[in-house]
Amino acid sequence: MKNEQTKLCKHCQTEIPKKAKVCPQCRKKQGGIGKWIIISIVVFIIIGALGSTSSSDDNSNDNNSSNTQTNISVLTAEKFNSIDFGMSYEDVVEIIGEEGDPVSEATVSDITTAIYQWSDGLANFNITLTNNELTGKAQYGIITSSTEVTLDMYNSIETGMTYDEVVGIFGGDGAFLSNSKVFDSVTEIYVWNGTSLGANCNITFQDGKVFAKAQFELE
C-alpha cells in the first residue's frame, strides 16, 4: 500500500518520495500532468479564438463581397448614361452609389486630370475629370449591341455621315463606348459586332459626324 509520504513514479511506477522531482530509479522528471492539461486547454482556446476570428473575417469578407456586388450591380446603362459633361466626382458617386478606384492623376500648370474606375469582373467604366469637371467617360461590358455588321456595310460608311445614317446602313444601334470633350468639341465612339466571334468595328464621331473608323476581322 502506498505511503502518504510517497508516490509512484509516472514512468517506472517505483515508489518514490512525494516531493521528488526526479525518480531515483529511472532518473526521469516527475512533471505534473495537470500542467500539460492546462497548457492544452489554453492552446485549444487560442486555436478556437483564431478559428472564430478567421470565420468572422471570412463572413465579413463574404458580406463585403456581397455588398460590393450589390453596389456594383448598379453599373447599368441607365446610370452610365446619366453621367454627363461638367459633373463633379461627387456627382458621379451620388449616381453610382459608391466611390470609384483612382487610376491616375496628373497636374500640368494649373490643370489637374484624374481618372476613376468602377468595375465588376470584365464589365467596367471610367470617368476623366479635368479640375474636377467631367470631360470624358468610357465603358466596357455594360452597354452592348446585338447588331451584326458585315465588311460591305462597314465599307459603305463615309466621313461626314451622321450617327443616324450609320445606323441606317448597319441596321441597328451600336454600343456607346466612350466620349470626351475638349473645349467645345465632342468626340464619341460606338462599336458594333461582326458576324463572327470577336469581329467588330468602331466608328468615331466628332461633333456628330463620322471622323474615323476601324474594324477587326469583319467578313
PDB file of C-alpha atoms in Angstrom:
ATOM      1  CA  MET A   1       0.000   0.000   0.000  1.00  0.00           C
ATOM      2  CA  LYS A   2       1.318   3.437  -0.949  1.00  0.00           C
ATOM      3  CA  ASN A   3       2.579   5.608   1.922  1.00  0.00           C
ATOM      4  CA  GLU A   4       1.110   9.137   2.184  1.00  0.00           C
ATOM      5  CA  GLN A   5       4.670  10.444   2.128  1.00  0.00           C
ATOM      6  CA  THR A   6       5.466   8.699  -1.134  1.00  0.00           C
ATOM      7  CA  LYS A   7       4.159   8.494  -4.681  1.00  0.00           C
ATOM      8  CA  LEU A   8       4.583   6.282  -7.710  1.00  0.00           C
ATOM      9  CA  CYS A   9       6.996   7.295 -10.438  1.00  0.00           C
ATOM     10  CA  LYS A  10       4.949   8.272 -13.519  1.00  0.00           C
ATOM     11  CA  HIS A  11       7.345   6.331 -15.727  1.00  0.00           C
ATOM     12  CA  CYS A  12       8.606   3.179 -13.921  1.00  0.00           C
ATOM     13  CA  GLN A  13       5.936   3.031 -11.210  1.00  0.00           C
ATOM     14  CA  THR A  14       8.582   2.768  -8.428  1.00  0.00           C
ATOM     15  CA  GLU A  15       7.555   4.201  -5.066  1.00  0.00           C
ATOM     16  CA  ILE A  16       9.491   7.421  -4.502  1.00  0.00           C
ATOM     17  CA  PRO A  17       9.343  10.364  -2.064  1.00  0.00           C
ATOM     18  CA  LYS A  18       6.250  12.505  -2.629  1.00  0.00           C
ATOM     19  CA  LYS A  19       8.279  15.695  -3.188  1.00  0.00           C
ATOM     20  CA  ALA A  20      10.786  14.079  -5.529  1.00  0.00           C
ATOM     21  CA  LYS A  21      11.061  15.858  -8.898  1.00  0.00           C
ATOM     22  CA  VAL A  22      13.323  13.187 -10.382  1.00  0.00           C
ATOM     23  CA  CYS A  23      12.880   9.431  -9.913  1.00  0.00           C
ATOM     24  CA  PRO A  24      15.938   7.930  -8.157  1.00  0.00           C
ATOM     25  CA  GLN A  25      15.350   4.703 -10.093  1.00  0.00           C
ATOM     26  CA  CYS A  26      14.775   5.765 -13.729  1.00  0.00           C
ATOM     27  CA  ARG A  27      16.090   9.333 -13.413  1.00  0.00           C
ATOM     28  CA  LYS A  28      13.097  10.788 -15.224  1.00  0.00           C
ATOM     29  CA  LYS A  29      11.420  14.060 -14.295  1.00  0.00           C
ATOM     30  CA  GLN A  30       8.091  13.884 -12.484  1.00  0.00           C
ATOM     31  CA  GLY A  31       6.392  16.912 -14.138  1.00  0.00           C
ATOM     32  CA  GLY A  32       2.730  17.147 -13.207  1.00  0.00           C
ATOM     33  CA  ILE A  33       0.274  16.133 -15.873  1.00  0.00           C
ATOM     34  CA  GLY A  34      -2.028  18.915 -14.712  1.00  0.00           C
ATOM     35  CA  LYS A  35       0.331  21.491 -16.165  1.00  0.00           C
ATOM     36  CA  TRP A  36       0.074  19.913 -19.633  1.00  0.00           C
ATOM     37  CA  ILE A  37      -3.698  19.686 -19.360  1.00  0.00           C
ATOM     38  CA  ILE A  38      -3.864  23.416 -18.627  1.00  0.00           C
ATOM     39  CA  ILE A  39      -1.472  24.187 -21.481  1.00  0.00           C
ATOM     40  CA  SER A  40      -3.544  22.026 -23.840  1.00  0.00           C
ATOM     41  CA  ILE A  41      -6.735  23.778 -22.793  1.00  0.00           C
ATOM     42  CA  VAL A  42      -5.127  27.194 -23.359  1.00  0.00           C
ATOM     43  CA  VAL A  43      -3.869  26.109 -26.788  1.00  0.00           C
ATOM     44  CA  PHE A  44      -7.322  24.848 -27.779  1.00  0.00           C
ATOM     45  CA  ILE A  45      -8.879  28.112 -26.584  1.00  0.00           C
ATOM     46  CA  ILE A  46      -6.403  30.125 -28.671  1.00  0.00           C
ATOM     47  CA  ILE A  47      -6.959  27.932 -31.738  1.00  0.00           C
ATOM     48  CA  GLY A  48     -10.689  28.221 -31.243  1.00  0.00           C
ATOM     49  CA  ALA A  49     -10.425  32.000 -30.975  1.00  0.00           C
ATOM     50  CA  LEU A  50      -8.328  32.184 -34.128  1.00  0.00           C
ATOM     51  CA  GLY A  51     -10.786  29.941 -35.920  1.00  0.00           C
ATOM     52  CA  SER A  52     -13.643  32.127 -34.784  1.00  0.00           C
ATOM     53  CA  THR A  53     -11.823  35.268 -35.922  1.00  0.00           C
ATOM     54  CA  SER A  54     -10.994  33.672 -39.268  1.00  0.00           C
ATOM     55  CA  SER A  55     -14.598  32.612 -39.684  1.00  0.00           C
ATOM     56  CA  SER A  56     -15.736  36.082 -38.723  1.00  0.00           C
ATOM     57  CA  ASP A  57     -13.293  37.615 -41.203  1.00  0.00           C
ATOM     58  CA  ASP A  58     -14.472  35.220 -43.890  1.00  0.00           C
ATOM     59  CA  ASN A  59     -18.083  36.114 -43.158  1.00  0.00           C
ATOM     60  CA  SER A  60     -17.140  39.771 -43.132  1.00  0.00           C
ATOM     61  CA  ASN A  61     -15.339  39.371 -46.439  1.00  0.00           C
ATOM     62  CA  ASP A  62     -18.302  37.457 -47.816  1.00  0.00           C
ATOM     63  CA  ASN A  63     -20.615  40.202 -46.616  1.00  0.00           C
ATOM     64  CA  ASN A  64     -18.340  42.881 -48.022  1.00  0.00           C
ATOM     65  CA  SER A  65     -18.115  40.952 -51.276  1.00  0.00           C
ATOM     66  CA  SER A  66     -21.883  40.635 -51.295  1.00  0.00           C
ATOM     67  CA  ASN A  67     -22.301  44.332 -50.555  1.00  0.00           C
ATOM     68  CA  THR A  68     -19.752  45.241 -53.200  1.00  0.00           C
ATOM     69  CA  GLN A  69     -21.504  43.036 -55.712  1.00  0.00           C
ATOM     70  CA  THR A  70     -24.814  44.680 -54.815  1.00  0.00           C
ATOM     71  CA  ASN A  71     -23.367  48.151 -55.224  1.00  0.00           C
ATOM     72  CA  ILE A  72     -21.500  47.274 -58.399  1.00  0.00           C
ATOM     73  CA  SER A  73     -24.671  45.831 -59.885  1.00  0.00           C
ATOM     74  CA  VAL A  74     -25.959  49.405 -60.214  1.00  0.00           C
ATOM     75  CA  LEU A  75     -23.448  49.936 -63.023  1.00  0.00           C
ATOM     76  CA  THR A  76     -26.278  49.860 -65.507  1.00  0.00           C
ATOM     77  CA  ALA A  77     -26.603  51.531 -68.864  1.00  0.00           C
ATOM     78  CA  GLU A  78     -29.137  53.904 -67.328  1.00  0.00           C
ATOM     79  CA  LYS A  79     -26.724  55.028 -64.622  1.00  0.00           C
ATOM     80  CA  PHE A  80     -23.847  55.289 -67.092  1.00  0.00           C
ATOM     81  CA  ASN A  81     -25.930  57.368 -69.493  1.00  0.00           C
ATOM     82  CA  SER A  82     -26.912  59.697 -66.636  1.00  0.00           C
ATOM     83  CA  ILE A  83     -23.298  60.778 -66.200  1.00  0.00           C
ATOM     84  CA  ASP A  84     -22.699  63.925 -68.215  1.00  0.00           C
ATOM     85  CA  PHE A  85     -20.070  66.510 -69.018  1.00  0.00           C
ATOM     86  CA  GLY A  86     -19.383  69.098 -66.332  1.00  0.00           C
ATOM     87  CA  MET A  87     -20.335  66.836 -63.420  1.00  0.00           C
ATOM     88  CA  SER A  88     -18.011  66.609 -60.446  1.00  0.00           C
ATOM     89  CA  TYR A  89     -16.617  63.397 -58.982  1.00  0.00           C
ATOM     90  CA  GLU A  90     -19.087  63.774 -56.115  1.00  0.00           C
ATOM     91  CA  ASP A  91     -21.983  63.994 -58.591  1.00  0.00           C
ATOM     92  CA  VAL A  92     -20.896  60.727 -60.209  1.00  0.00           C
ATOM     93  CA  VAL A  93     -20.503  58.971 -56.854  1.00  0.00           C
ATOM     94  CA  GLU A  94     -24.036  60.045 -55.949  1.00  0.00           C
ATOM     95  CA  ILE A  95     -25.369  58.482 -59.156  1.00  0.00           C
ATOM     96  CA  ILE A  96     -23.408  55.235 -58.793  1.00  0.00           C
ATOM     97  CA  GLY A  97     -23.736  54.882 -55.047  1.00  0.00           C
ATOM     98  CA  GLU A  98     -20.095  54.179 -54.208  1.00  0.00           C
ATOM     99  CA  GLU A  99     -16.589  55.566 -54.548  1.00  0.00           C
ATOM    100  CA  GLY A 100     -14.529  54.742 -57.610  1.00  0.00           C
ATOM    101  CA  ASP A 101     -10.963  53.447 -57.689  1.00  0.00           C
ATOM    102  CA  PRO A 102      -8.397  56.125 -58.584  1.00  0.00           C
ATOM    103  CA  VAL A 103      -6.496  55.088 -61.716  1.00  0.00           C
ATOM    104  CA  SER A 104      -4.283  58.110 -62.338  1.00  0.00           C
ATOM    105  CA  GLU A 105      -3.841  61.778 -61.574  1.00  0.00           C
ATOM    106  CA  ALA A 106      -1.559  64.358 -63.170  1.00  0.00           C
ATOM    107  CA  THR A 107      -1.181  68.112 -62.872  1.00  0.00           C
ATOM    108  CA  VAL A 108       0.260  70.322 -65.595  1.00  0.00           C
ATOM    109  CA  SER A 109       0.418  74.025 -64.787  1.00  0.00           C
ATOM    110  CA  ASP A 110      -2.919  74.617 -63.061  1.00  0.00           C
ATOM    111  CA  ILE A 111      -4.802  71.798 -64.791  1.00  0.00           C
ATOM    112  CA  THR A 112      -5.343  68.530 -62.899  1.00  0.00           C
ATOM    113  CA  THR A 113      -6.590  65.472 -64.775  1.00  0.00           C
ATOM    114  CA  ALA A 114      -7.821  62.461 -62.823  1.00  0.00           C
ATOM    115  CA  ILE A 115      -9.301  59.119 -63.885  1.00  0.00           C
ATOM    116  CA  TYR A 116     -11.533  56.918 -61.692  1.00  0.00           C
ATOM    117  CA  GLN A 117     -12.845  53.445 -62.443  1.00  0.00           C
ATOM    118  CA  TRP A 118     -15.715  51.226 -61.301  1.00  0.00           C
ATOM    119  CA  SER A 119     -15.645  47.549 -62.234  1.00  0.00           C
ATOM    120  CA  ASP A 120     -17.438  44.231 -61.887  1.00  0.00           C
ATOM    121  CA  GLY A 121     -15.383  41.415 -63.338  1.00  0.00           C
ATOM    122  CA  LEU A 122     -14.916  42.134 -67.010  1.00  0.00           C
ATOM    123  CA  ALA A 123     -17.515  44.910 -67.034  1.00  0.00           C
ATOM    124  CA  ASN A 124     -16.221  48.341 -66.081  1.00  0.00           C
ATOM    125  CA  PHE A 125     -16.380  52.029 -66.785  1.00  0.00           C
ATOM    126  CA  ASN A 126     -14.217  55.023 -66.047  1.00  0.00           C
ATOM    127  CA  ILE A 127     -14.520  58.778 -65.974  1.00  0.00           C
ATOM    128  CA  THR A 128     -11.989  61.501 -66.739  1.00  0.00           C
ATOM    129  CA  LEU A 129     -12.103  64.699 -64.718  1.00  0.00           C
ATOM    130  CA  THR A 130     -10.315  67.944 -65.507  1.00  0.00           C
ATOM    131  CA  ASN A 131     -10.179  70.184 -62.432  1.00  0.00           C
ATOM    132  CA  ASN A 132     -12.981  68.018 -61.028  1.00  0.00           C
ATOM    133  CA  GLU A 133     -15.250  68.552 -64.028  1.00  0.00           C
ATOM    134  CA  LEU A 134     -16.127  65.506 -66.105  1.00  0.00           C
ATOM    135  CA  THR A 135     -14.592  65.698 -69.570  1.00  0.00           C
ATOM    136  CA  GLY A 136     -14.923  62.063 -70.620  1.00  0.00           C
ATOM    137  CA  LYS A 137     -16.296  58.628 -69.826  1.00  0.00           C
ATOM    138  CA  ALA A 138     -15.869  55.119 -71.223  1.00  0.00           C
ATOM    139  CA  GLN A 139     -17.433  51.707 -70.611  1.00  0.00           C
ATOM    140  CA  TYR A 140     -16.915  48.057 -71.421  1.00  0.00           C
ATOM    141  CA  GLY A 141     -19.447  45.273 -70.992  1.00  0.00           C
ATOM    142  CA  ILE A 142     -22.226  47.474 -69.632  1.00  0.00           C
ATOM    143  CA  ILE A 143     -23.736  48.558 -72.943  1.00  0.00           C
ATOM    144  CA  THR A 144     -23.652  46.060 -75.806  1.00  0.00           C
ATOM    145  CA  SER A 145     -25.012  45.907 -79.336  1.00  0.00           C
ATOM    146  CA  SER A 146     -26.839  42.966 -80.880  1.00  0.00           C
ATOM    147  CA  THR A 147     -26.455  44.389 -84.387  1.00  0.00           C
ATOM    148  CA  GLU A 148     -24.134  42.423 -86.660  1.00  0.00           C
ATOM    149  CA  VAL A 149     -22.136  44.264 -89.296  1.00  0.00           C
ATOM    150  CA  THR A 150     -20.528  42.889 -92.437  1.00  0.00           C
ATOM    151  CA  LEU A 151     -17.430  44.173 -94.191  1.00  0.00           C
ATOM    152  CA  ASP A 152     -19.567  45.512 -97.057  1.00  0.00           C
ATOM    153  CA  MET A 153     -21.676  47.522 -94.603  1.00  0.00           C
ATOM    154  CA  TYR A 154     -18.555  48.851 -92.963  1.00  0.00           C
ATOM    155  CA  ASN A 155     -17.052  49.886 -96.302  1.00  0.00           C
ATOM    156  CA  SER A 156     -20.197  51.908 -97.030  1.00  0.00           C
ATOM    157  CA  ILE A 157     -19.524  54.268 -94.128  1.00  0.00           C
ATOM    158  CA  GLU A 158     -18.061  57.593 -95.216  1.00  0.00           C
ATOM    159  CA  THR A 159     -16.530  60.508 -93.355  1.00  0.00           C
ATOM    160  CA  GLY A 160     -19.121  63.187 -92.550  1.00  0.00           C
ATOM    161  CA  MET A 161     -22.073  60.802 -92.111  1.00  0.00           C
ATOM    162  CA  THR A 162     -24.293  61.266 -89.075  1.00  0.00           C
ATOM    163  CA  TYR A 163     -24.928  58.598 -86.460  1.00  0.00           C
ATOM    164  CA  ASP A 164     -28.448  58.070 -87.821  1.00  0.00           C
ATOM    165  CA  GLU A 165     -27.085  57.490 -91.309  1.00  0.00           C
ATOM    166  CA  VAL A 166     -24.654  54.892 -89.966  1.00  0.00           C
ATOM    167  CA  VAL A 167     -27.458  53.174 -88.046  1.00  0.00           C
ATOM    168  CA  GLY A 168     -29.486  53.119 -91.263  1.00  0.00           C
ATOM    169  CA  ILE A 169     -26.703  51.241 -93.047  1.00  0.00           C
ATOM    170  CA  PHE A 170     -25.873  48.890 -90.163  1.00  0.00           C
ATOM    171  CA  GLY A 171     -29.493  48.188 -89.316  1.00  0.00           C
ATOM    172  CA  GLY A 172     -29.251  48.952 -85.610  1.00  0.00           C
ATOM    173  CA  ASP A 173     -27.644  50.973 -82.839  1.00  0.00           C
ATOM    174  CA  GLY A 174     -24.081  50.494 -81.784  1.00  0.00           C
ATOM    175  CA  ALA A 175     -22.834  50.164 -78.226  1.00  0.00           C
ATOM    176  CA  PHE A 176     -21.744  53.509 -76.850  1.00  0.00           C
ATOM    177  CA  LEU A 177     -18.090  53.034 -75.942  1.00  0.00           C
ATOM    178  CA  SER A 178     -16.756  56.431 -74.890  1.00  0.00           C
ATOM    179  CA  ASN A 179     -16.920  60.166 -75.259  1.00  0.00           C
ATOM    180  CA  SER A 180     -14.670  63.102 -74.489  1.00  0.00           C
ATOM    181  CA  LYS A 181     -14.922  66.862 -74.626  1.00  0.00           C
ATOM    182  CA  VAL A 182     -12.080  69.230 -75.498  1.00  0.00           C
ATOM    183  CA  PHE A 183     -13.146  72.864 -75.403  1.00  0.00           C
ATOM    184  CA  ASP A 184     -16.467  72.733 -77.290  1.00  0.00           C
ATOM    185  CA  SER A 185     -15.664  69.732 -79.467  1.00  0.00           C
ATOM    186  CA  VAL A 186     -17.227  66.376 -78.505  1.00  0.00           C
ATOM    187  CA  THR A 187     -15.840  63.044 -79.679  1.00  0.00           C
ATOM    188  CA  GLU A 188     -17.900  59.828 -79.353  1.00  0.00           C
ATOM    189  CA  ILE A 189     -17.051  56.237 -80.215  1.00  0.00           C
ATOM    190  CA  TYR A 190     -19.583  53.460 -80.889  1.00  0.00           C
ATOM    191  CA  VAL A 191     -18.851  49.795 -81.502  1.00  0.00           C
ATOM    192  CA  TRP A 192     -20.772  47.158 -83.494  1.00  0.00           C
ATOM    193  CA  ASN A 193     -20.220  43.395 -83.556  1.00  0.00           C
ATOM    194  CA  GLY A 194     -19.264  41.466 -86.657  1.00  0.00           C
ATOM    195  CA  THR A 195     -20.902  38.255 -87.853  1.00  0.00           C
ATOM    196  CA  SER A 196     -18.133  36.037 -86.431  1.00  0.00           C
ATOM    197  CA  LEU A 197     -16.862  35.674 -82.875  1.00  0.00           C
ATOM    198  CA  GLY A 198     -14.559  38.534 -81.884  1.00  0.00           C
ATOM    199  CA  ALA A 199     -15.133  40.518 -85.083  1.00  0.00           C
ATOM    200  CA  ASN A 200     -16.199  44.141 -84.624  1.00  0.00           C
ATOM    201  CA  CYS A 201     -15.909  47.670 -85.876  1.00  0.00           C
ATOM    202  CA  ASN A 202     -15.956  51.054 -84.212  1.00  0.00           C
ATOM    203  CA  ILE A 203     -16.928  54.424 -85.584  1.00  0.00           C
ATOM    204  CA  THR A 204     -15.628  57.706 -84.170  1.00  0.00           C
ATOM    205  CA  PHE A 205     -17.904  60.703 -84.397  1.00  0.00           C
ATOM    206  CA  GLN A 206     -16.670  64.233 -83.900  1.00  0.00           C
ATOM    207  CA  ASP A 207     -19.405  66.757 -83.240  1.00  0.00           C
ATOM    208  CA  GLY A 208     -21.979  64.294 -84.578  1.00  0.00           C
ATOM    209  CA  LYS A 209     -20.202  63.375 -87.831  1.00  0.00           C
ATOM    210  CA  VAL A 210     -18.088  60.363 -88.769  1.00  0.00           C
ATOM    211  CA  PHE A 211     -14.467  61.287 -88.216  1.00  0.00           C
ATOM    212  CA  ALA A 212     -12.726  57.895 -88.261  1.00  0.00           C
ATOM    213  CA  LYS A 213     -13.499  54.181 -88.373  1.00  0.00           C
ATOM    214  CA  ALA A 214     -11.725  50.885 -87.666  1.00  0.00           C
ATOM    215  CA  GLN A 215     -12.604  47.218 -87.979  1.00  0.00           C
ATOM    216  CA  PHE A 216     -11.321  43.836 -86.893  1.00  0.00           C
ATOM    217  CA  GLU A 217     -11.934  40.576 -88.785  1.00  0.00           C
ATOM    218  CA  LEU A 218     -15.215  41.679 -90.430  1.00  0.00           C
ATOM    219  CA  GLU A 219     -16.417  39.335 -93.162  1.00  0.00           C
TER     220      GLU A 219
END
